[in-house]
Amino acid sequence: MCGEFRQPIVFPTIESIPDPTMSQNASLEPPLLAAENLSISLGGKDILQGVDVAIHAKEIVTLIGPNGSGKTTLVRALLGLVCPDSGRTIRNAKRVAYVPQFFARDWSLPLSARRFVAAFGGGSEADAGEMLKRTGAFETADRHMASLSGGEMA
């Protein structure tokens, strides 16, 4: 964990699409996750420079950019897994779910995606199939975990 998270501040939401189910005062609420003037260098290379972002309740946020542009580094910084060189991160969320794109797994295990989700999701294989359907990943259900790309794993 990267230090302590600081007290919340309110950020204006930039280029967000209003959600009609949100109250008019939702933008006045503190963000669940935020970064202010965040800069990070790794291995002597500037990855992020002066990034500001705020994620509020009920917002859907998509990070889009080319490989190596800092998307994963930004998420990891927001979660406190990477320390910024400058700027700050704020986390007001009680819980945050994060599935890294890459994690250690035993390639010799003949484990399908369905069995993996059942084993680590705490349900039956039928429940796992339903979870995969709801997330749009059902086509991976019977594929071997070793054959899935990083994006399919996330």
PDB file of C-alpha atoms in Angstrom:
ATOM      1  CA  MET A   1       0.000   0.000   0.000  1.00  0.00           C
ATOM      2  CA  CYS A   2       1.292   3.417  -0.895  1.00  0.00           C
ATOM      3  CA  GLY A   3       1.075   5.627   2.182  1.00  0.00           C
ATOM      4  CA  GLU A   4      -2.176   6.945   3.584  1.00  0.00           C
ATOM      5  CA  PHE A   5      -5.021   8.310   1.541  1.00  0.00           C
ATOM      6  CA  ARG A   6      -5.696  11.971   2.208  1.00  0.00           C
ATOM      7  CA  GLN A   7      -8.934  13.669   3.092  1.00  0.00           C
ATOM      8  CA  PRO A   8     -11.505  13.961   0.309  1.00  0.00           C
ATOM      9  CA  ILE A   9     -11.792  16.946  -1.980  1.00  0.00           C
ATOM     10  CA  VAL A  10     -14.483  17.608  -4.549  1.00  0.00           C
ATOM     11  CA  PHE A  11     -13.448  17.492  -8.208  1.00  0.00           C
ATOM     12  CA  PRO A  12     -15.553  18.653 -11.134  1.00  0.00           C
ATOM     13  CA  THR A  13     -16.389  15.811 -13.473  1.00  0.00           C
ATOM     14  CA  ILE A  14     -14.848  16.394 -16.892  1.00  0.00           C
ATOM     15  CA  GLU A  15     -16.450  15.006 -20.061  1.00  0.00           C
ATOM     16  CA  SER A  16     -18.848  12.754 -18.172  1.00  0.00           C
ATOM     17  CA  ILE A  17     -22.202  11.759 -19.573  1.00  0.00           C
ATOM     18  CA  PRO A  18     -24.993  12.605 -17.100  1.00  0.00           C
ATOM     19  CA  ASP A  19     -26.823   9.619 -15.671  1.00  0.00           C
ATOM     20  CA  PRO A  20     -30.562  10.410 -15.497  1.00  0.00           C
ATOM     21  CA  THR A  21     -30.853   8.208 -12.380  1.00  0.00           C
ATOM     22  CA  MET A  22     -28.395  10.402 -10.459  1.00  0.00           C
ATOM     23  CA  SER A  23     -29.603  13.306  -8.363  1.00  0.00           C
ATOM     24  CA  GLN A  24     -28.797  16.836  -9.499  1.00  0.00           C
ATOM     25  CA  ASN A  25     -26.493  17.222  -6.489  1.00  0.00           C
ATOM     26  CA  ALA A  26     -24.436  14.086  -7.226  1.00  0.00           C
ATOM     27  CA  SER A  27     -21.511  16.136  -8.555  1.00  0.00           C
ATOM     28  CA  LEU A  28     -21.324  17.826  -5.140  1.00  0.00           C
ATOM     29  CA  GLU A  29     -20.572  14.501  -3.483  1.00  0.00           C
ATOM     30  CA  PRO A  30     -16.900  13.659  -2.954  1.00  0.00           C
ATOM     31  CA  PRO A  31     -15.483  11.238  -5.526  1.00  0.00           C
ATOM     32  CA  LEU A  32     -15.072   7.561  -4.695  1.00  0.00           C
ATOM     33  CA  LEU A  33     -11.595   7.584  -6.263  1.00  0.00           C
ATOM     34  CA  ALA A  34      -9.611  10.592  -7.424  1.00  0.00           C
ATOM     35  CA  ALA A  35      -6.178  11.824  -8.411  1.00  0.00           C
ATOM     36  CA  GLU A  36      -4.964  15.394  -8.435  1.00  0.00           C
ATOM     37  CA  ASN A  37      -1.938  16.478 -10.485  1.00  0.00           C
ATOM     38  CA  LEU A  38      -0.646  12.893 -10.432  1.00  0.00           C
ATOM     39  CA  SER A  39       2.784  12.205 -11.924  1.00  0.00           C
ATOM     40  CA  ILE A  40       4.555   8.859 -11.958  1.00  0.00           C
ATOM     41  CA  SER A  41       7.883   7.780 -13.449  1.00  0.00           C
ATOM     42  CA  LEU A  42       8.936   4.160 -13.687  1.00  0.00           C
ATOM     43  CA  GLY A  43      12.435   3.095 -14.646  1.00  0.00           C
ATOM     44  CA  GLY A  44      13.352   6.696 -15.451  1.00  0.00           C
ATOM     45  CA  LYS A  45      10.444   7.047 -17.906  1.00  0.00           C
ATOM     46  CA  ASP A  46       7.574   9.475 -17.330  1.00  0.00           C
ATOM     47  CA  ILE A  47       4.388   7.379 -17.367  1.00  0.00           C
ATOM     48  CA  LEU A  48       1.837   9.917 -16.074  1.00  0.00           C
ATOM     49  CA  GLN A  49       2.237  13.688 -15.917  1.00  0.00           C
ATOM     50  CA  GLY A  50      -0.192  16.030 -14.148  1.00  0.00           C
ATOM     51  CA  VAL A  51      -3.215  13.712 -14.369  1.00  0.00           C
ATOM     52  CA  ASP A  52      -6.492  14.791 -12.762  1.00  0.00           C
ATOM     53  CA  VAL A  53      -9.385  12.355 -12.533  1.00  0.00           C
ATOM     54  CA  ALA A  54     -12.429  11.924 -10.318  1.00  0.00           C
ATOM     55  CA  ILE A  55     -14.749   8.937 -10.262  1.00  0.00           C
ATOM     56  CA  HIS A  56     -18.100   9.444  -8.563  1.00  0.00           C
ATOM     57  CA  ALA A  57     -20.802   6.996  -7.509  1.00  0.00           C
ATOM     58  CA  LYS A  58     -22.838   5.504 -10.370  1.00  0.00           C
ATOM     59  CA  GLU A  59     -20.362   6.670 -13.018  1.00  0.00           C
ATOM     60  CA  ILE A  60     -19.038   4.252 -15.589  1.00  0.00           C
ATOM     61  CA  VAL A  61     -15.471   5.118 -16.529  1.00  0.00           C
ATOM     62  CA  THR A  62     -13.499   3.663 -19.409  1.00  0.00           C
ATOM     63  CA  LEU A  63      -9.780   4.249 -19.823  1.00  0.00           C
ATOM     64  CA  ILE A  64      -8.779   4.157 -23.474  1.00  0.00           C
ATOM     65  CA  GLY A  65      -5.287   4.583 -24.846  1.00  0.00           C
ATOM     66  CA  PRO A  66      -2.443   2.868 -26.637  1.00  0.00           C
ATOM     67  CA  ASN A  67      -0.256   0.235 -25.010  1.00  0.00           C
ATOM     68  CA  GLY A  68       2.157   1.830 -22.577  1.00  0.00           C
ATOM     69  CA  SER A  69       0.151   5.047 -22.163  1.00  0.00           C
ATOM     70  CA  GLY A  70      -0.288   4.571 -18.393  1.00  0.00           C
ATOM     71  CA  LYS A  71      -3.833   3.207 -18.051  1.00  0.00           C
ATOM     72  CA  THR A  72      -2.862   0.395 -15.677  1.00  0.00           C
ATOM     73  CA  THR A  73      -0.434   2.633 -13.793  1.00  0.00           C
ATOM     74  CA  LEU A  74      -3.235   5.150 -13.206  1.00  0.00           C
ATOM     75  CA  VAL A  75      -5.579   2.462 -11.860  1.00  0.00           C
ATOM     76  CA  ARG A  76      -2.828   1.034  -9.657  1.00  0.00           C
ATOM     77  CA  ALA A  77      -2.060   4.520  -8.307  1.00  0.00           C
ATOM     78  CA  LEU A  78      -5.745   5.132  -7.550  1.00  0.00           C
ATOM     79  CA  LEU A  79      -5.767   1.871  -5.587  1.00  0.00           C
ATOM     80  CA  GLY A  80      -2.597   2.785  -3.681  1.00  0.00           C
ATOM     81  CA  LEU A  81      -0.550   0.010  -5.290  1.00  0.00           C
ATOM     82  CA  VAL A  82       1.887   2.462  -6.921  1.00  0.00           C
ATOM     83  CA  CYS A  83       3.206   5.585  -5.205  1.00  0.00           C
ATOM     84  CA  PRO A  84       3.069   8.807  -7.213  1.00  0.00           C
ATOM     85  CA  ASP A  85       6.173  10.950  -7.621  1.00  0.00           C
ATOM     86  CA  SER A  86       3.955  14.004  -7.135  1.00  0.00           C
ATOM     87  CA  GLY A  87       0.301  14.809  -6.756  1.00  0.00           C
ATOM     88  CA  ARG A  88      -2.098  12.865  -4.607  1.00  0.00           C
ATOM     89  CA  THR A  89      -4.720  10.161  -4.666  1.00  0.00           C
ATOM     90  CA  ILE A  90      -7.978  10.096  -2.743  1.00  0.00           C
ATOM     91  CA  ARG A  91     -10.042   7.019  -1.942  1.00  0.00           C
ATOM     92  CA  ASN A  92     -13.426   7.431  -0.317  1.00  0.00           C
ATOM     93  CA  ALA A  93     -14.751   4.072  -1.504  1.00  0.00           C
ATOM     94  CA  LYS A  94     -15.207   1.469   1.205  1.00  0.00           C
ATOM     95  CA  ARG A  95     -14.387  -1.361  -1.194  1.00  0.00           C
ATOM     96  CA  VAL A  96     -12.838  -1.455  -4.634  1.00  0.00           C
ATOM     97  CA  ALA A  97     -12.712  -4.562  -6.822  1.00  0.00           C
ATOM     98  CA  TYR A  98      -9.697  -4.890  -9.096  1.00  0.00           C
ATOM     99  CA  VAL A  99      -8.717  -7.751 -11.357  1.00  0.00           C
ATOM    100  CA  PRO A 100      -5.190  -7.243 -12.656  1.00  0.00           C
ATOM    101  CA  GLN A 101      -4.593  -8.025 -16.292  1.00  0.00           C
ATOM    102  CA  PHE A 102      -1.776 -10.407 -15.381  1.00  0.00           C
ATOM    103  CA  PHE A 103      -1.392 -12.529 -12.265  1.00  0.00           C
ATOM    104  CA  ALA A 104       0.502 -15.680 -11.341  1.00  0.00           C
ATOM    105  CA  ARG A 105      -1.278 -18.838 -12.394  1.00  0.00           C
ATOM    106  CA  ASP A 106      -0.193 -22.432 -12.832  1.00  0.00           C
ATOM    107  CA  TRP A 107      -0.273 -23.067 -16.575  1.00  0.00           C
ATOM    108  CA  SER A 108      -0.136 -26.835 -16.060  1.00  0.00           C
ATOM    109  CA  LEU A 109      -3.584 -26.956 -14.444  1.00  0.00           C
ATOM    110  CA  PRO A 110      -6.228 -27.958 -16.994  1.00  0.00           C
ATOM    111  CA  LEU A 111      -8.664 -25.354 -15.729  1.00  0.00           C
ATOM    112  CA  SER A 112     -11.402 -23.828 -17.871  1.00  0.00           C
ATOM    113  CA  ALA A 113     -12.578 -20.264 -17.317  1.00  0.00           C
ATOM    114  CA  ARG A 114     -15.882 -21.637 -15.976  1.00  0.00           C
ATOM    115  CA  ARG A 115     -14.126 -23.833 -13.408  1.00  0.00           C
ATOM    116  CA  PHE A 116     -11.787 -20.966 -12.468  1.00  0.00           C
ATOM    117  CA  VAL A 117     -14.730 -18.618 -11.792  1.00  0.00           C
ATOM    118  CA  ALA A 118     -16.537 -21.361  -9.836  1.00  0.00           C
ATOM    119  CA  ALA A 119     -13.461 -22.110  -7.730  1.00  0.00           C
ATOM    120  CA  PHE A 120     -12.606 -18.511  -6.906  1.00  0.00           C
ATOM    121  CA  GLY A 121     -16.104 -17.036  -7.073  1.00  0.00           C
ATOM    122  CA  GLY A 122     -17.425 -19.454  -4.479  1.00  0.00           C
ATOM    123  CA  GLY A 123     -20.256 -20.915  -6.532  1.00  0.00           C
ATOM    124  CA  SER A 124     -21.173 -23.861  -8.695  1.00  0.00           C
ATOM    125  CA  GLU A 125     -20.165 -24.238 -12.341  1.00  0.00           C
ATOM    126  CA  ALA A 126     -23.734 -23.261 -13.284  1.00  0.00           C
ATOM    127  CA  ASP A 127     -23.377 -20.074 -11.206  1.00  0.00           C
ATOM    128  CA  ALA A 128     -20.028 -19.423 -12.880  1.00  0.00           C
ATOM    129  CA  GLY A 129     -21.653 -19.788 -16.302  1.00  0.00           C
ATOM    130  CA  GLU A 130     -24.262 -17.197 -15.301  1.00  0.00           C
ATOM    131  CA  MET A 131     -21.539 -14.831 -14.083  1.00  0.00           C
ATOM    132  CA  LEU A 132     -19.675 -15.219 -17.362  1.00  0.00           C
ATOM    133  CA  LYS A 133     -22.900 -14.522 -19.294  1.00  0.00           C
ATOM    134  CA  ARG A 134     -23.633 -11.370 -17.283  1.00  0.00           C
ATOM    135  CA  THR A 135     -20.139 -10.030 -17.903  1.00  0.00           C
ATOM    136  CA  GLY A 136     -20.193 -10.818 -21.634  1.00  0.00           C
ATOM    137  CA  ALA A 137     -17.463 -13.431 -21.319  1.00  0.00           C
ATOM    138  CA  PHE A 138     -19.467 -16.639 -21.772  1.00  0.00           C
ATOM    139  CA  GLU A 139     -17.611 -17.500 -24.986  1.00  0.00           C
ATOM    140  CA  THR A 140     -14.520 -18.112 -22.812  1.00  0.00           C
ATOM    141  CA  ALA A 141     -16.336 -20.514 -20.430  1.00  0.00           C
ATOM    142  CA  ASP A 142     -14.883 -23.756 -21.789  1.00  0.00           C
ATOM    143  CA  ARG A 143     -11.517 -22.407 -22.891  1.00  0.00           C
ATOM    144  CA  HIS A 144      -8.366 -23.321 -20.987  1.00  0.00           C
ATOM    145  CA  MET A 145      -7.162 -20.481 -18.758  1.00  0.00           C
ATOM    146  CA  ALA A 146      -3.736 -20.574 -20.436  1.00  0.00           C
ATOM    147  CA  SER A 147      -5.339 -19.725 -23.794  1.00  0.00           C
ATOM    148  CA  LEU A 148      -7.003 -16.495 -22.612  1.00  0.00           C
ATOM    149  CA  SER A 149      -5.484 -13.125 -23.478  1.00  0.00           C
ATOM    150  CA  GLY A 150      -4.782 -10.490 -20.852  1.00  0.00           C
ATOM    151  CA  GLY A 151      -7.901  -8.589 -21.883  1.00  0.00           C
ATOM    152  CA  GLU A 152     -10.055 -11.720 -21.659  1.00  0.00           C
ATOM    153  CA  MET A 153      -8.634 -12.379 -18.186  1.00  0.00           C
ATOM    154  CA  ALA A 154      -9.598  -8.899 -17.009  1.00  0.00           C
TER     155      ALA A 154
END
